[in-house]
Structures are given as C-alpha cells and as structure tokens.
Amino acid sequence: MHYNTGYHREAVPLVRRFVEMFRDAEAVCVPSASCVAMMREHYEMMAEADGDLKFIAEVKSLLPRVFEFSELLVNCLGVEDVGAAFAHSVTYHPSCHSLRMLHVGDAPVKLLRSVRDLTLFELPQKEQCCGFGGTFAVKNPDVSLAMLTEKDACVVQTGAEVVTALDNSCLMQIYGGLHRSGSQVRTMHLAEILAETGGAA
Amino acid sequence: MSIVVGKTSKAPDFPVAAKAALKNDQLRRNVHHATNVIRNKRALRVEEMPDWEQLRSAGSEIKAHTLAHLDHYLIEFERNCELAGGKVHWARDADEANKIAIELIRHYGGDGPGVEVIKVKTMTSDEVQMNHALEAAGIKPIETDLADMIVQLGNDEPSHIVVPALHKNRFEIRDIFRDKMEKPELTEQPEDLTAAARGYLRERFLRTKIGISGANFAIADTGSVCVVESEGNGRMCVTLPDVLITLVGIEKVIPSFADLEIFLQTLPRSATGERMNPYNSLWTGVTPGDGPQAFHVILLDNGRTKLLQDEIERETLQCIRCGACLNACPVYRETGGHAYGSIYSGPIGAILSPQLQSLEHSRSLPYASTLCGACYEVCPVKINIPEVLIHLRGEVVREDQKTLSGKLSAENIAMQAAANIFLSHRRYEAAQRMARIGQTIFKRDGQLTNLPGMAGAWTRSRDLRPIPKQSFRDWWKSREKKDGANA
Ligand code: SF4
C-alpha cells in the first residue's frame, strides 16, 4: 500500500520487518497475489535503494521461498485435490496481479475443479480489473465504482452462489458492491473454499 | 522555457473530470463500443503472430538503444535529411516550434490575411497548441485526418491518441457535418459521411500550398520521414502541397531503415488491428518536379530531454503512440480521454503529460490507474507503465512532504501511522482491537455503511464487512493451545 501509493521511503522498514519475521522460514505462503507481486517486483529494488548489503542479501535469499497460496499447492507441491467438498456453484475472478504479474495461470482453477460437488461457472470478461487498486478506490472513488459495477454485473450474470479469488482486496471490493446492491452472492477466498469439507457453508 | 502540453495547465484534476465524464452515458457507450472493437481486432492479429513476443522485445531494444544515444542519431538524421534537400530546425519548447512554423508559413505563403495550411497526423502539434498559435497569427489551419477534422469542426478536443473522435458516434458526426458543411440532408450512413468528408477535403487539398504533418518515425541513416495511416488523406497532405513542414518529437527517431521491419509489423496490429496500414508514406528530402519542393523538419524537445536522465522515466519515450494501452485500460474505458485533461490520454498520457511538465501540472494522473497491468501487457515496445506510475507517485509524495500542508495532509498522517502500526505486532493487534470496538457505531445490519474520513469515499457506494471477532493469529494460537492440550 505504501510503496504503490508513492510512500517509498516509508515502505522500507516494512520490508525489513518482513525479512526479520520470515528469514528462517522454509517456505512463506501468502494468501494474496498482489502482496507476492509487490515482493517480487519491488523488494529487491527497495533494498538496493536502501543500500545495506546484508539487507539486500537477505531479501534475495528470502524471495525464492515466498509463494502465493495456489502456486505453492499446485506448482511446488503438485497438489490439486486437497480433499475439499463444497456443494455450491462458484465463479472465479482472476485478479490482475495473479494473472499478469505472477502468471499463476490455471493453478486456482485446477484446485477448484478438484473440489467435490462444486460447480464452476466461467466469469465473463474475467480479465477485467475489479477497480480496487489499493488507494485508487479512495482517490478515484467514482471510477472505481464504475469498474466495480461492471465486474459485479458479470458475477451476477453467471448465476453462481459464490465468487472467489486469490486476493482478499479484490474480494472486499466485489463484496462491497454486491452487498450494497442487495445481491445474495457471497465472496470467499480460494483458501476458504478449500477448507470446506462438505458441511453447511 | 515554457513547456506546454495541450491545455493541461487549465485542466481539472482527474477524479473531478472523471466524475463528470461518468455521467455522460452516450460518451461511455461510444467509448466502450469503440475500444471493444479495436481490442478484439488487435487480439486476433496478435494471436496469429508466433513471434509477437520477440517483436515486442526487438522494438523495445531498438528504442532503448536509440534513446541511450539520442544525440548521435538526431545529428545523423539532420545530416542525411539535409543532404537530401530537407532543412532541419530545432525547437526547445512549444513557443519555439510555433514560431518556426509561423515564420516558414509567412516566408512561403506571404503575410497577407487568410493564408491556409492543411494539417495531418500531428498530435505533436496539438501538444504545442499550434492551431491556436497559427490562428492568432492570422493563419487558418485545416485538419485533414478524418477524425481530427471532426474534432476541429465540432470545436472539440481529441479523446484518443489514434482515434481522436472515438467518443463520437455517427449520428453525432452527421450533426456536425450537417451544421458545418451546410448539408442539411446528410444521413448517418458511413458512405454518405465519407463522401461528404471527401468532397470537403479534396477541394482544400487542391487549393492549399502549404502542408504540416507529423511523423511516426524519423530515420537516421537515410534522413527519411515515415507516416502510416488508414485513409490516404496523409498521403495527399504530404505530396500535393508545394511546401511541407513536418513536426517531429525527438523521440521519434530510429537508427535505420531496416528497423521499420519491426515497427511496421507491431504498430498497425497494436493500433487498429490491421496486419498492415493501407498507406505507408516515406519521403526523403526533396525530389525535383515531384511532391513538395521545399521540405522542413522541426525537431521538438518540449521537456523530453529531461526524461532521458532517469532510467525509469526514459522508458516513457519509447512510445510509438499505438493507443493499445488506452483500449486495454479499464479506467480509460470508463472515462474516455477528455478526463485526462491532455491530448495524451489513457495510461501513456498518465505518465507522459506529468513528466513533460516536471510534475507542475497533471499531478493527479499518476494515480489514475489501479496498476492492473493491462497496459504493460499489450504495449508493443514493452513500456512498464505501472512501474513508471509508481515511480511518479513517489515523486509526488516526496514533493508534497516538503511542504507543511503536505506533511499535515490526512493521507500523509494516515500512511505514517499505518507504517508504524505494521512495524510492531503489538501495535497491530492493539489497532485491530480498537477498530473492532470503534466500528460498532458505524455498523448497520452487521455492515459498515458510513465510515468517516478517507474511508467514507469507500462506504459511500460500497459496504464493508466488519473486522471478524477472531483474527487468524488468535485462531492459530488457540489451535496450537488445543493441540498442545490434546497431545
Ligand atoms: S505506451 Fe505502448 S501501448 Fe501505449 S501508446 Fe505507447 S506504444 Fe502503444
């Protein structure tokens, strides 16, 4: 949020904090594609701008161990079926950063296809941004809302009961519009669906 | 030096202009329809190219190389253009470019009133507001590119860098023609509109002695200039007059004729979804007895050399003005081009206009993006627009923080506070607890619907789910405790 909004200096201590917390981890699983994209695209640059050699080295050593949630499951661990069951219809919104920066491809769809009793509906114009964009949503609330309105109309058009994504930020935006308009469609992070075992959701 | 980029100095901030644009349903329908059509055509023409990614990389590398040695290639272009009989002029800013153009027109066309010039394919002349300068000097500019002509006749502003009248549908164009061409019977059928435009333009092509054009490429090793287009009006404009003046931004130079091989593949496919442009005009100096007998090139800086100094900013100058990033941009598609307050709209406008003017104007533009990356994905010269946007946001913030009002702005205070909270898990958890308590007064039916301050922009039109009673950390801790008890 800080770096993307232009608060570059303020973001560096946050990177340091992240490195301190996770430097010893074997793998860091992040349930947000945009966070992983931020790390991969900018952490090294930020560390380099800071100039501390030890810090740069630590960032470089940690980054290859950071994974987005679906990436970790499908691409690293080779798991597609986690044994989940979810008797609902679902549509998947491929968030911009998962699609165009992390290139997670069909990893999330593979996971969803393996969930028992789940019906997957294709989202029309799925690659279109939901209009969240971090501080964009408050700096440009009207444009953000116009984009959201289009996205939510596509979600509703699928007839799915649930819309899912790899980013809670997009889901917060999508939920905000759906709920305000009185729609019954629910938002769930992919991880929440994979945690379902078939009881009442 | 006065860096002018269209009318940006008088334009309202993007969120304000966008709000007005969003209320214009007709405009939004037109923009949606047109961008959808071009976008789909482009996708088709790109998919059929097995080497598209290599072409993008090659284009990007040629441009990056040229910009790194721009002085060398500009001088080479000047030498070769003049060897072939052209004359090159250097303009530091908008005023100089306009002054040179007016002097040339006076020289060849006399200082009597009512001197006419025909113009084609020169967005750069809009950048320097040349039409205003010419009119003020008593010279009458006539736009001959169909879309530019529609914009000029309608007293309008261009809204797209390739399709300037994209915001108008054919009914609106019919009305403009009926009014300005005095053809009250004209229908909105495309054939009728084209015939009316042709009749109107032919007459002017044949009687006007001086032409002004832009250029897609200036080629250093031959001194040639290249314009690509769909209509043939450009061809008329650069061949029929006795005198041709071409205005070129210095970033348009490419090293060699052979480099066109790349750009003549990527530009038409990206711009209009055509495999090749119907008209590709290339001219080199002056040929006795054929075409214009006097040829002048004005090389324009207008803020560009400053961008060369920074590696990230420099990327902006790679642009070949294909417009693909506009058609792909979800923000542009909602607002159209006028909201950007500049002739350069969409993602490229959001990075180009503020930089040319050293962030004196258009400071809200770097924020007119969700950083979704659709622009970068389609750019035929691989400009990482999101990266440049973030870089510019950094400059805006750093400049703002220099002033007291910037330091005390709600945003700056919130950002500093948030950074502090994220730095300590104790503070983070405390903040979460506070928010959980604080939010109760804003809850309605279990939702946050009316938050104060900056968050109010959010809840004005969206709901927010309250913070859950138990955080992931708390859940994890309680789970560990349970596991511990079970073990
Ligand atoms: S930035 Fe890239 S996509 Fe946009 S107009 Fe320029 S060349 Fe085309």
mmCIF file with all atom_site columns, C-alpha atoms and ligand atoms in Angstrom, chain B residues 161 270 316 318-326 347-348 351 375 378-383 385, ligand 1:
data_model
loop_
_atom_site.group_PDB
_atom_site.id
_atom_site.type_symbol
_atom_site.label_atom_id
_atom_site.label_alt_id
_atom_site.label_comp_id
_atom_site.label_asym_id
_atom_site.label_entity_id
_atom_site.label_seq_id
_atom_site.pdbx_PDB_ins_code
_atom_site.Cartn_x
_atom_site.Cartn_y
_atom_site.Cartn_z
_atom_site.occupancy
_atom_site.B_iso_or_equiv
_atom_site.pdbx_formal_charge
_atom_site.auth_seq_id
_atom_site.auth_comp_id
_atom_site.auth_asym_id
_atom_site.auth_atom_id
_atom_site.pdbx_PDB_model_num
ATOM   1  C  CA  . ILE B 1 161 ? -4.288 9.225  -29.496 1.00 0.00 ? 161 ILE B CA  1
ATOM   2  C  CA  . SER B 1 270 ? -1.471 -2.772 -31.991 1.00 0.00 ? 270 SER B CA  1
ATOM   3  C  CA  . THR B 1 316 ? 8.238  6.618  -21.496 1.00 0.00 ? 316 THR B CA  1
ATOM   4  C  CA  . GLN B 1 318 ? 9.903  4.516  -26.243 1.00 0.00 ? 318 GLN B CA  1
ATOM   5  C  CA  . CYS B 1 319 ? 6.221  5.002  -27.021 1.00 0.00 ? 319 CYS B CA  1
ATOM   6  C  CA  . ILE B 1 320 ? 5.181  4.645  -30.667 1.00 0.00 ? 320 ILE B CA  1
ATOM   7  C  CA  . ARG B 1 321 ? 1.688  6.067  -29.958 1.00 0.00 ? 321 ARG B CA  1
ATOM   8  C  CA  . CYS B 1 322 ? -0.226 2.947  -30.967 1.00 0.00 ? 322 CYS B CA  1
ATOM   9  C  CA  . GLY B 1 323 ? -3.010 3.539  -28.447 1.00 0.00 ? 323 GLY B CA  1
ATOM   10 C  CA  . ALA B 1 324 ? -3.227 -0.134 -27.440 1.00 0.00 ? 324 ALA B CA  1
ATOM   11 C  CA  . CYS B 1 325 ? -2.777 0.780  -23.780 1.00 0.00 ? 325 CYS B CA  1
ATOM   12 C  CA  . LEU B 1 326 ? -5.789 3.116  -23.940 1.00 0.00 ? 326 LEU B CA  1
ATOM   13 C  CA  . PRO B 1 347 ? -2.040 5.029  -19.403 1.00 0.00 ? 347 PRO B CA  1
ATOM   14 C  CA  . ILE B 1 348 ? 0.575  6.642  -21.660 1.00 0.00 ? 348 ILE B CA  1
ATOM   15 C  CA  . ILE B 1 351 ? 2.835  9.032  -17.404 1.00 0.00 ? 351 ILE B CA  1
ATOM   16 C  CA  . CYS B 1 375 ? -1.344 -1.603 -20.496 1.00 0.00 ? 375 CYS B CA  1
ATOM   17 C  CA  . VAL B 1 378 ? -0.282 -5.015 -24.691 1.00 0.00 ? 378 VAL B CA  1
ATOM   18 C  CA  . CYS B 1 379 ? 2.450  -2.401 -25.191 1.00 0.00 ? 379 CYS B CA  1
ATOM   19 C  CA  . PRO B 1 380 ? 4.370  -3.250 -28.384 1.00 0.00 ? 380 PRO B CA  1
ATOM   20 C  CA  . VAL B 1 381 ? 7.547  -1.659 -27.018 1.00 0.00 ? 381 VAL B CA  1
ATOM   21 C  CA  . LYS B 1 382 ? 7.153  -3.107 -23.511 1.00 0.00 ? 382 LYS B CA  1
ATOM   22 C  CA  . ILE B 1 383 ? 6.925  0.092  -21.512 1.00 0.00 ? 383 ILE B CA  1
ATOM   23 C  CA  . ILE B 1 385 ? 3.719  1.681  -17.338 1.00 0.00 ? 385 ILE B CA  1
HETATM 24 S  S1  . SF4 C 2 .   ? 2.686  3.205  -24.245 1.00 0.00 ? 1   SF4 C S1  1
HETATM 25 FE FE1 . SF4 C 2 .   ? 2.906  1.376  -25.502 1.00 0.00 ? 1   SF4 C FE1 1
HETATM 26 S  S2  . SF4 C 2 .   ? 0.791  0.694  -25.787 1.00 0.00 ? 1   SF4 C S2  1
HETATM 27 FE FE2 . SF4 C 2 .   ? 0.648  2.809  -25.068 1.00 0.00 ? 1   SF4 C FE2 1
HETATM 28 S  S3  . SF4 C 2 .   ? 0.565  4.034  -26.911 1.00 0.00 ? 1   SF4 C S3  1
HETATM 29 FE FE3 . SF4 C 2 .   ? 2.724  3.915  -26.356 1.00 0.00 ? 1   SF4 C FE3 1
HETATM 30 S  S4  . SF4 C 2 .   ? 3.496  2.172  -27.504 1.00 0.00 ? 1   SF4 C S4  1
HETATM 31 FE FE4 . SF4 C 2 .   ? 1.294  1.999  -27.545 1.00 0.00 ? 1   SF4 C FE4 1
#
